[in-house]
Amino acid sequence: DAKSLGMLTSRLEKLERRESPFDPPPRIAKARWVRPELVAEVAFTEWTSDGKMRHPSFQGLREDKPAGEVRREVEAAPTARAGDGAALGGVRLTHPDRVVFPKPRTTKLDVARYYKAVAEWILPHLAGRPTTLVRCPDGIDGECFYQRHAGPGAASGALRRVKIRGQKRDGLVVDSLAGLISTVQLGILEIHTWNATIDDIERPDRIVLDLDPGPGVTWPRVVEAARLIREVLERVGLETFVKTSGGKGLHVVAPLTPSASWDETGAFTRAVAESLARRQPDRFTATMTKTARPGKIYVDYLRNRRAASTVAVFSTRARAGAPVSMPLGWDELSPRVTPDRFSVATVPAQLGARRADPWAGYLKARQRLPAGSLEGALSG
């Protein structure tokens, strides 16, 4: 912006020199040369074959790094560790010691090992689903951005490219261990999936109600809200499953036999959310505006639109503490079981201690949206 440009110009003018330091000098009209004492951070997509940056973007000055220490990094093979070797799941990890979650200190390799440990649990819920991916190449303290389509930055054969009707660019599907580890290699810290699979993209096979607590809402109230929604959906014949969002909320999920359209599932979930907000306005809101949310739980039904997505079970979240979206049994859900219990560091051991999968019936469920009105169920 103008302010940073002015600051930068002022500092560069003090470093100006007459002659070019290069031999031969590059052909740049009206060039002004400076002593190389400032360090700039530049984002870019890749190095070109002739050693130039593709799509460079100035991010600011680095005051913490002396210019004399800056070198072009050369990729080195990861150090073999504890039987993991230089690769996991057939995917080679570069910079395995890069810290992606500062507290607790969690490296790129730690996240890859986590996904290897939970692969059999997460992959059935990713299979065939188009994704929206949250990439944080430098960890959660760096820049993060969403990626919904295949592109140069996700050029991995382990991530399956799929054609999606109505979209010009290919989507990406993560449905193998190699695909999971590839997400880590690419700096992806969140995997969000569609409510339909690529084999039947116009007919959703689940609905999701996201309970997002506003300021002042306690965890016990979120638990109560999830149980209320479970009761409501049970009255219309839908079995539901619950998971932590990886943040402060909960997701109530009902698997479906694909039959209804996107419009139908969207209308159904909107009716649930708006009816709750209308009948209990002191507890719920169906409006996403921030001003409507203090002291209330926002029932987000918009995740049921075509191309919308929800964070997958067992996916990491790009948040402090390396949290994970954890599936729970309804009998496990209580005010004592808080979301911060589930993280990259804790979940593999917790899964090992479980006697059964709380979502064991999810993939076997055969149910359809109710054909009648919701009013009777919601008034109970």
Short mmCIF file of N, CA, C and O in Angstrom, two decimals, residues 179-222:
data_model
loop_
_atom_site.label_atom_id
_atom_site.label_comp_id
_atom_site.label_asym_id
_atom_site.label_seq_id
_atom_site.Cartn_x
_atom_site.Cartn_y
_atom_site.Cartn_z
N GLY A 179 -2.16 -40.13 -0.84
CA GLY A 179 -2.83 -38.84 -0.97
C GLY A 179 -2.82 -38.07 0.34
O GLY A 179 -2.59 -36.86 0.36
N LEU A 180 -3.06 -38.78 1.44
CA LEU A 180 -3.03 -38.14 2.76
C LEU A 180 -1.66 -37.53 3.05
O LEU A 180 -1.55 -36.37 3.47
N ILE A 181 -0.60 -38.32 2.82
CA ILE A 181 0.75 -37.82 3.10
C ILE A 181 1.11 -36.70 2.13
O ILE A 181 1.82 -35.76 2.49
N SER A 182 0.58 -36.76 0.91
CA SER A 182 0.83 -35.68 -0.04
C SER A 182 0.24 -34.36 0.44
O SER A 182 0.81 -33.29 0.19
N THR A 183 -0.89 -34.42 1.15
CA THR A 183 -1.45 -33.17 1.67
C THR A 183 -0.47 -32.53 2.65
O THR A 183 -0.33 -31.30 2.68
N VAL A 184 0.20 -33.34 3.44
CA VAL A 184 1.17 -32.82 4.40
C VAL A 184 2.36 -32.22 3.66
O VAL A 184 2.84 -31.12 3.99
N GLN A 185 2.83 -32.93 2.64
CA GLN A 185 3.96 -32.43 1.86
C GLN A 185 3.64 -31.08 1.22
O GLN A 185 4.49 -30.20 1.10
N LEU A 186 2.38 -30.89 0.84
CA LEU A 186 1.96 -29.64 0.20
C LEU A 186 1.61 -28.55 1.21
O LEU A 186 1.20 -27.45 0.81
N GLY A 187 1.76 -28.83 2.49
CA GLY A 187 1.45 -27.81 3.49
C GLY A 187 -0.03 -27.68 3.79
O GLY A 187 -0.48 -26.66 4.29
N ILE A 188 -0.82 -28.70 3.48
CA ILE A 188 -2.26 -28.67 3.72
C ILE A 188 -2.55 -29.09 5.16
O ILE A 188 -2.14 -30.17 5.59
N LEU A 189 -3.25 -28.24 5.90
CA LEU A 189 -3.55 -28.53 7.30
C LEU A 189 -5.03 -28.75 7.56
O LEU A 189 -5.40 -29.07 8.70
N GLU A 190 -5.88 -28.59 6.55
CA GLU A 190 -7.30 -28.90 6.72
C GLU A 190 -7.81 -29.54 5.43
O GLU A 190 -7.54 -29.05 4.33
N ILE A 191 -8.59 -30.61 5.60
CA ILE A 191 -9.23 -31.29 4.48
C ILE A 191 -10.73 -31.17 4.67
O ILE A 191 -11.30 -31.74 5.61
N HIS A 192 -11.38 -30.41 3.80
CA HIS A 192 -12.84 -30.26 3.84
C HIS A 192 -13.43 -31.02 2.65
O HIS A 192 -12.88 -30.98 1.55
N THR A 193 -14.55 -31.70 2.87
CA THR A 193 -15.14 -32.52 1.82
C THR A 193 -16.58 -32.10 1.50
O THR A 193 -17.30 -31.58 2.36
N TRP A 194 -16.96 -32.37 0.26
CA TRP A 194 -18.34 -32.14 -0.19
C TRP A 194 -19.29 -33.11 0.52
O TRP A 194 -18.87 -34.15 1.04
N ASN A 195 -20.59 -32.82 0.43
CA ASN A 195 -21.62 -33.72 0.95
C ASN A 195 -22.05 -34.75 -0.08
O ASN A 195 -23.09 -35.40 0.10
N ALA A 196 -21.30 -34.92 -1.14
CA ALA A 196 -21.61 -35.91 -2.17
C ALA A 196 -20.29 -36.46 -2.71
O ALA A 196 -19.23 -35.83 -2.59
N THR A 197 -20.37 -37.63 -3.32
CA THR A 197 -19.19 -38.22 -3.94
C THR A 197 -19.21 -37.94 -5.44
O THR A 197 -20.26 -37.62 -6.02
N ILE A 198 -18.07 -38.08 -6.05
CA ILE A 198 -17.95 -37.77 -7.47
C ILE A 198 -18.79 -38.72 -8.33
O ILE A 198 -19.18 -38.39 -9.45
N ASP A 199 -19.14 -39.89 -7.79
CA ASP A 199 -19.94 -40.86 -8.54
C ASP A 199 -21.41 -40.46 -8.64
O ASP A 199 -22.13 -40.95 -9.50
N ASP A 200 -21.87 -39.59 -7.75
CA ASP A 200 -23.27 -39.15 -7.75
C ASP A 200 -23.31 -37.72 -7.24
O ASP A 200 -23.93 -37.42 -6.22
N ILE A 201 -22.67 -36.83 -7.97
CA ILE A 201 -22.37 -35.50 -7.47
C ILE A 201 -23.60 -34.63 -7.26
O ILE A 201 -23.58 -33.68 -6.49
N GLU A 202 -24.70 -34.93 -7.93
CA GLU A 202 -25.90 -34.10 -7.80
C GLU A 202 -26.86 -34.58 -6.72
O GLU A 202 -27.91 -33.97 -6.51
N ARG A 203 -26.51 -35.66 -6.04
CA ARG A 203 -27.39 -36.17 -4.97
C ARG A 203 -26.56 -36.38 -3.70
O ARG A 203 -25.79 -37.34 -3.61
N PRO A 204 -26.70 -35.51 -2.74
CA PRO A 204 -25.91 -35.60 -1.51
C PRO A 204 -26.15 -36.90 -0.76
O PRO A 204 -27.26 -37.45 -0.77
N ASP A 205 -25.10 -37.37 -0.09
CA ASP A 205 -25.25 -38.57 0.73
C ASP A 205 -25.09 -38.26 2.23
O ASP A 205 -24.85 -39.16 3.02
N ARG A 206 -25.27 -36.98 2.58
CA ARG A 206 -25.31 -36.60 3.99
C ARG A 206 -25.82 -35.17 4.11
O ARG A 206 -25.82 -34.41 3.14
N ILE A 207 -26.27 -34.83 5.31
CA ILE A 207 -26.54 -33.44 5.66
C ILE A 207 -25.73 -33.11 6.91
O ILE A 207 -25.43 -34.00 7.72
N VAL A 208 -25.36 -31.86 7.04
CA VAL A 208 -24.53 -31.41 8.18
C VAL A 208 -25.14 -30.15 8.77
O VAL A 208 -25.46 -29.21 8.05
N LEU A 209 -25.29 -30.14 10.08
CA LEU A 209 -25.67 -28.93 10.81
C LEU A 209 -24.50 -28.58 11.72
O LEU A 209 -24.10 -29.35 12.60
N ASP A 210 -23.93 -27.42 11.47
CA ASP A 210 -22.74 -26.95 12.18
C ASP A 210 -23.18 -26.01 13.30
O ASP A 210 -23.78 -24.97 13.04
N LEU A 211 -22.90 -26.38 14.54
CA LEU A 211 -23.25 -25.56 15.69
C LEU A 211 -22.05 -24.71 16.07
O LEU A 211 -21.06 -25.22 16.60
N ASP A 212 -22.16 -23.43 15.78
CA ASP A 212 -21.05 -22.50 15.96
C ASP A 212 -21.40 -21.52 17.08
O ASP A 212 -22.20 -20.61 16.90
N PRO A 213 -20.81 -21.69 18.26
CA PRO A 213 -21.18 -20.84 19.40
C PRO A 213 -20.65 -19.42 19.27
O PRO A 213 -19.49 -19.20 18.92
N GLY A 214 -21.50 -18.45 19.55
CA GLY A 214 -21.08 -17.06 19.56
C GLY A 214 -20.43 -16.70 20.88
O GLY A 214 -20.36 -17.53 21.80
N PRO A 215 -19.93 -15.48 21.00
CA PRO A 215 -19.31 -15.04 22.24
C PRO A 215 -20.25 -15.21 23.44
O PRO A 215 -21.43 -14.88 23.35
N GLY A 216 -19.72 -15.77 24.52
CA GLY A 216 -20.50 -15.93 25.72
C GLY A 216 -21.22 -17.26 25.84
O GLY A 216 -21.83 -17.55 26.87
N VAL A 217 -21.16 -18.10 24.80
CA VAL A 217 -21.83 -19.40 24.85
C VAL A 217 -20.85 -20.44 25.40
O VAL A 217 -19.74 -20.60 24.90
N THR A 218 -21.26 -21.16 26.42
CA THR A 218 -20.39 -22.15 27.05
C THR A 218 -20.49 -23.49 26.33
O THR A 218 -21.46 -23.78 25.62
N TRP A 219 -19.49 -24.34 26.56
CA TRP A 219 -19.47 -25.66 25.95
C TRP A 219 -20.68 -26.51 26.35
O TRP A 219 -21.28 -27.18 25.49
N PRO A 220 -21.11 -26.53 27.61
CA PRO A 220 -22.31 -27.32 27.95
C PRO A 220 -23.53 -26.93 27.13
O PRO A 220 -24.35 -27.79 26.78
N ARG A 221 -23.67 -25.66 26.78
CA ARG A 221 -24.82 -25.25 25.98
C ARG A 221 -24.70 -25.78 24.55
O ARG A 221 -25.72 -26.11 23.92
N VAL A 222 -23.50 -25.89 24.04
CA VAL A 222 -23.31 -26.47 22.71
C VAL A 222 -23.68 -27.94 22.73
O VAL A 222 -24.32 -28.46 21.80
#
